Coordinates of C-alpha atoms and ligand atoms in Angstrom, one line a residue:
M1 CA 28.6 60.1 -17.7
F2 CA 28.8 61.0 -14.0
K3 CA 27.3 57.7 -13.1
I4 CA 29.9 55.9 -15.2
F5 CA 32.6 57.9 -13.6
I6 CA 31.3 56.9 -10.1
V7 CA 31.2 53.2 -11.1
L8 CA 34.7 53.3 -12.5
A9 CA 36.0 55.2 -9.5
L10 CA 34.4 52.7 -7.1
L11 CA 35.8 49.8 -9.1
G12 CA 39.2 51.4 -9.1
C13 CA 39.1 51.9 -5.3
A14 CA 37.8 48.4 -4.8
L15 CA 40.6 46.9 -6.8
A16 CA 43.1 49.1 -5.0
G17 CA 41.5 47.8 -1.7
T18 CA 40.8 51.3 -0.4
I19 CA 37.0 51.0 0.0
P20 CA 35.2 49.8 1.9
K21 CA 37.5 48.5 4.5
A22 CA 36.7 45.1 6.1
P23 CA 35.3 45.7 9.6
I24 CA 38.2 46.1 12.0
P25 CA 37.7 43.7 14.9
P26 CA 37.6 45.7 18.2
A27 CA 40.5 45.7 20.5
D28 CA 40.4 42.9 23.1
D29 CA 41.0 45.0 26.2
L30 CA 38.6 48.0 25.7
D31 CA 35.7 47.1 23.5
G32 CA 33.6 50.2 23.0
R33 CA 31.9 55.1 25.5
I34 CA 29.1 56.6 23.7
V35 CA 29.9 59.4 21.2
G36 CA 27.6 62.5 21.3
G37 CA 25.9 61.2 24.4
I38 CA 24.7 62.6 27.7
A39 CA 25.7 61.6 31.2
T40 CA 22.9 59.6 33.0
T41 CA 22.3 57.3 36.0
I42 CA 21.8 53.6 36.3
T43 CA 18.2 54.2 37.4
S44 CA 17.3 55.1 33.8
F45 CA 19.2 52.0 32.5
P46 CA 18.8 49.4 35.2
Y47 CA 19.4 46.5 32.8
Q48 CA 22.9 47.8 31.9
I49 CA 25.9 46.1 33.4
S50 CA 29.7 46.6 33.2
L51 CA 31.6 43.4 32.3
Q52 CA 34.8 43.6 34.3
R53 CA 37.9 41.8 33.2
N54 CA 40.7 41.6 35.8
G55 CA 38.9 44.3 37.7
F56 CA 38.5 46.8 34.9
H57 CA 35.5 47.7 32.7
S58 CA 35.9 45.9 29.4
C59 CA 32.5 45.7 27.8
G60 CA 28.8 46.3 28.4
G61 CA 26.0 43.8 28.8
A62 CA 22.3 43.5 29.5
I63 CA 20.6 41.7 32.3
Y64 CA 18.2 39.1 30.9
K65 CA 17.5 37.1 34.2
D66 CA 19.0 37.6 37.7
T67 CA 21.7 35.1 36.8
I68 CA 22.0 35.7 33.0
I69 CA 23.7 38.5 31.1
V70 CA 23.5 39.0 27.3
T71 CA 26.7 40.5 25.7
A72 CA 28.8 40.2 22.5
A73 CA 30.9 37.2 21.6
H74 CA 33.8 39.4 20.6
C75 CA 33.9 40.5 24.3
L76 CA 34.6 37.0 25.4
Q77 CA 37.4 35.8 23.2
N78 CA 40.5 34.3 24.9
V79 CA 39.2 34.9 28.4
S80 CA 38.4 32.6 31.2
P81 CA 35.3 32.9 33.5
A82 CA 37.6 33.3 36.5
S83 CA 38.9 36.6 35.2
L84 CA 35.4 38.0 34.8
K85 CA 32.9 39.8 37.1
V86 CA 29.8 41.8 36.5
R87 CA 29.1 45.2 38.1
A88 CA 25.3 45.9 38.2
G89 CA 23.3 48.7 39.8
S90 CA 26.0 51.4 39.5
T91 CA 26.1 54.6 37.5
Y92 CA 29.9 54.3 37.6
S93 CA 32.0 51.6 36.0
D94 CA 34.7 51.7 38.6
F95 CA 32.8 51.6 41.9
G96 CA 29.5 51.0 43.6
G97 CA 26.6 48.7 42.9
S98 CA 26.9 44.9 43.2
I99 CA 29.8 42.9 41.9
V100 CA 29.1 39.3 41.0
K101 CA 31.4 36.5 39.8
V102 CA 30.9 34.8 36.4
A103 CA 30.3 31.1 36.6
S104 CA 30.5 30.3 32.9
F105 CA 29.6 31.7 29.5
K106 CA 28.9 30.6 26.0
N107 CA 29.7 32.4 22.7
H108 CA 27.5 31.7 19.7
E109 CA 28.9 28.6 18.0
L110 CA 28.9 30.5 14.6
Y111 CA 30.6 33.7 15.8
S112 CA 33.1 34.8 13.2
K113 CA 36.0 37.1 14.2
Q114 CA 36.5 37.9 10.5
T115 CA 33.0 39.0 9.6
S116 CA 31.5 39.7 13.1
A117 CA 28.6 37.4 12.2
N118 CA 26.6 36.0 15.2
D119 CA 28.3 38.3 17.7
I120 CA 26.3 37.3 20.7
A121 CA 27.1 35.5 24.0
V122 CA 25.4 34.5 27.2
I123 CA 27.0 34.7 30.7
K124 CA 25.8 32.7 33.7
L125 CA 26.5 34.4 37.1
A126 CA 27.8 32.5 40.1
S127 CA 25.1 34.1 42.3
P128 CA 21.9 36.0 41.4
L129 CA 21.9 39.7 41.1
P130 CA 19.9 41.5 43.9
L131 CA 17.1 42.9 41.7
S132 CA 16.1 46.4 42.8
S133 CA 15.2 49.8 41.2
T134 CA 18.8 49.9 39.9
I135 CA 19.1 46.3 38.8
Q136 CA 16.4 45.0 36.5
P137 CA 16.1 42.5 33.6
I138 CA 15.1 43.5 30.1
S139 CA 13.0 41.4 27.8
L140 CA 14.5 40.1 24.5
A141 CA 13.0 41.2 21.2
T142 CA 10.9 38.6 19.4
T143 CA 10.7 40.6 16.1
S144 CA 13.3 42.7 14.5
P145 CA 12.7 46.4 14.9
A146 CA 11.2 48.3 12.0
N147 CA 13.4 50.6 9.9
G148 CA 13.3 54.0 11.6
A149 CA 12.3 52.7 15.0
P150 CA 13.6 54.7 17.9
G151 CA 16.5 53.2 19.9
V152 CA 18.6 54.1 22.9
I153 CA 22.2 53.0 23.6
S154 CA 24.1 53.3 26.8
G155 CA 27.6 52.5 28.0
W156 CA 30.9 53.5 29.5
G157 CA 32.8 53.5 26.2
V158 CA 35.0 56.3 24.8
T159 CA 33.4 59.7 23.8
S160 CA 35.4 59.8 20.6
F161 CA 37.1 57.2 18.5
G162 CA 40.7 56.4 19.4
S163 CA 40.6 58.7 22.4
N164 CA 41.2 57.6 25.9
N165 CA 38.5 60.0 27.1
V166 CA 36.8 57.7 29.6
S167 CA 34.6 59.2 32.3
S168 CA 33.5 56.5 34.7
Q169 CA 29.9 57.8 34.5
L170 CA 27.3 56.0 32.4
R171 CA 26.3 57.9 29.2
Y172 CA 23.5 57.3 26.7
T173 CA 22.2 58.6 23.4
D174 CA 19.1 58.2 21.3
I175 CA 19.5 56.9 17.7
S176 CA 17.3 55.7 14.9
I177 CA 17.4 52.0 14.1
L178 CA 18.1 51.0 10.5
S179 CA 17.0 47.6 9.2
R180 CA 19.5 45.3 7.7
S181 CA 18.4 46.2 4.1
T182 CA 18.6 49.9 4.7
C183 CA 22.0 49.6 6.4
S184 CA 23.4 47.6 3.5
S185 CA 22.0 49.9 0.9
S186 CA 24.1 52.4 -1.0
A187 CA 22.9 55.2 1.4
Y188 CA 25.7 53.9 3.7
G189 CA 29.2 52.5 3.1
Y190 CA 29.0 49.0 4.4
G191 CA 27.2 47.1 1.6
S192 CA 27.4 43.3 2.0
F193 CA 29.4 43.6 5.2
I194 CA 26.0 43.9 6.9
R195 CA 25.0 40.2 7.1
S196 CA 22.0 38.3 8.3
G197 CA 21.5 38.9 12.0
M198 CA 22.8 42.4 12.0
I199 CA 20.9 45.7 12.3
C200 CA 22.3 49.3 12.5
G201 CA 21.7 52.5 14.5
F202 CA 22.3 56.0 13.2
A203 CA 22.1 59.6 14.3
A204 CA 24.4 62.4 13.2
G205 CA 27.3 62.7 15.6
K206 CA 25.9 60.0 17.9
D207 CA 27.1 56.4 18.1
A208 CA 28.4 53.6 20.3
C209 CA 32.2 53.4 20.4
Q210 CA 35.1 51.5 21.9
G211 CA 34.1 50.2 25.4
D212 CA 30.4 50.2 24.6
S213 CA 30.6 46.8 22.9
G214 CA 28.3 44.1 24.2
G215 CA 26.0 46.7 25.7
P216 CA 22.3 47.2 25.0
L217 CA 20.4 48.8 22.2
A218 CA 16.8 49.2 23.5
S219 CA 13.7 50.2 21.8
D220 CA 10.4 50.7 23.7
G221 CA 11.9 49.1 26.8
I222 CA 12.9 45.9 24.9
L223 CA 16.4 44.6 24.1
V224 CA 16.6 44.8 20.3
G225 CA 20.4 44.9 19.8
V226 CA 23.9 44.3 21.2
V227 CA 26.7 46.7 20.4
S228 CA 28.9 44.8 17.9
W229 CA 31.1 46.8 15.5
G230 CA 31.4 49.7 13.1
N231 CA 33.9 51.7 11.0
E232 CA 35.2 54.0 13.7
C233 CA 32.4 55.9 15.5
A234 CA 29.8 58.5 14.4
L235 CA 31.1 58.7 10.8
A236 CA 28.4 60.0 8.4
R237 CA 28.2 57.0 6.1
Y238 CA 29.0 54.3 8.7
P239 CA 26.2 53.6 11.3
G240 CA 26.9 51.6 14.4
V241 CA 26.3 47.9 13.8
Y242 CA 24.4 45.8 16.3
T243 CA 23.6 42.1 16.7
D244 CA 19.8 41.7 16.0
V245 CA 18.5 40.2 19.2
A246 CA 15.3 39.0 17.6
T247 CA 17.3 36.7 15.3
Y248 CA 18.9 35.1 18.3
N249 CA 16.0 35.1 20.7
S250 CA 15.6 31.3 20.8
W251 CA 19.4 30.8 20.9
V252 CA 19.7 33.0 24.0
V253 CA 16.8 31.3 25.7
K254 CA 18.1 27.8 25.0
T255 CA 21.7 28.8 25.9
A256 CA 20.6 30.5 29.1
N257 CA 18.8 27.2 30.1
S258 CA 21.9 25.1 29.3
L259 CA 24.4 27.0 31.5
Ligands
4AZ301 C1 34.6 48.9 19.3 O1 35.7 49.1 18.9 C2 33.5 49.6 18.5 N1 30.6 52.8 16.1 C3 32.2 49.5 19.0 C4 31.2 50.1 18.4 C5 31.4 50.8 17.2 C6 32.7 50.9 16.7 C7 33.7 50.3 17.4 C8 30.3 51.4 16.5 O2 34.3 48.3 20.3

């Protein structure tokens, strides 16, 4: 009886359009700070960059080669390369490190604003980053992480959803990676919104958030995910959703070579 009630209640809600909500595309100007995180320094995350739009932090990204950044396609909608720069090698999003101009970028051809599918992009820099202890590339995953694998996310995004609480210092948190099948299971609220090419990350009270988008999810020192979307931030039934880098490994390599 209880089960029947739940099914009917879910059906009713679904018909009324109250659950689950379609993923809300992130704002264009500030795409994602870490919720529940800890302040850190760039030395611990030397592959992290701040993608700057008109001189302000807009998204995160990861250094793949000295001239190549991996980020999210949703960070690069309706923007020209001339308005973009990358800040690398700084703990702070608003000063320090090295600033390099963007020469060009390419969004995944099948990126969908509606579903957030294929939310990945490659940026070519106008000049190579000066690699050092604070500026280092990270390798791309070749296989999707196992369900329950450890992950670490970092960024300059908001520390709670909808707030303007931005500290300019880099923050990070550890999370557990969820496979696509676990994340789309009834243990969580997304169901079929979790498509091929997506994985999730979860820890109670810890998540990526607005301004972290495009930034790295690393596991064992390998780039396994790109911060993509979620229903708000750090909600119990709604993990952070990441682009599964392993799915797009050959696309990134090919695209990096073409730019
Ligand atoms: C955003 O709006 C955003 N909790 C990024 C990550 C997550 C939610 C929203 C995941 O950029």
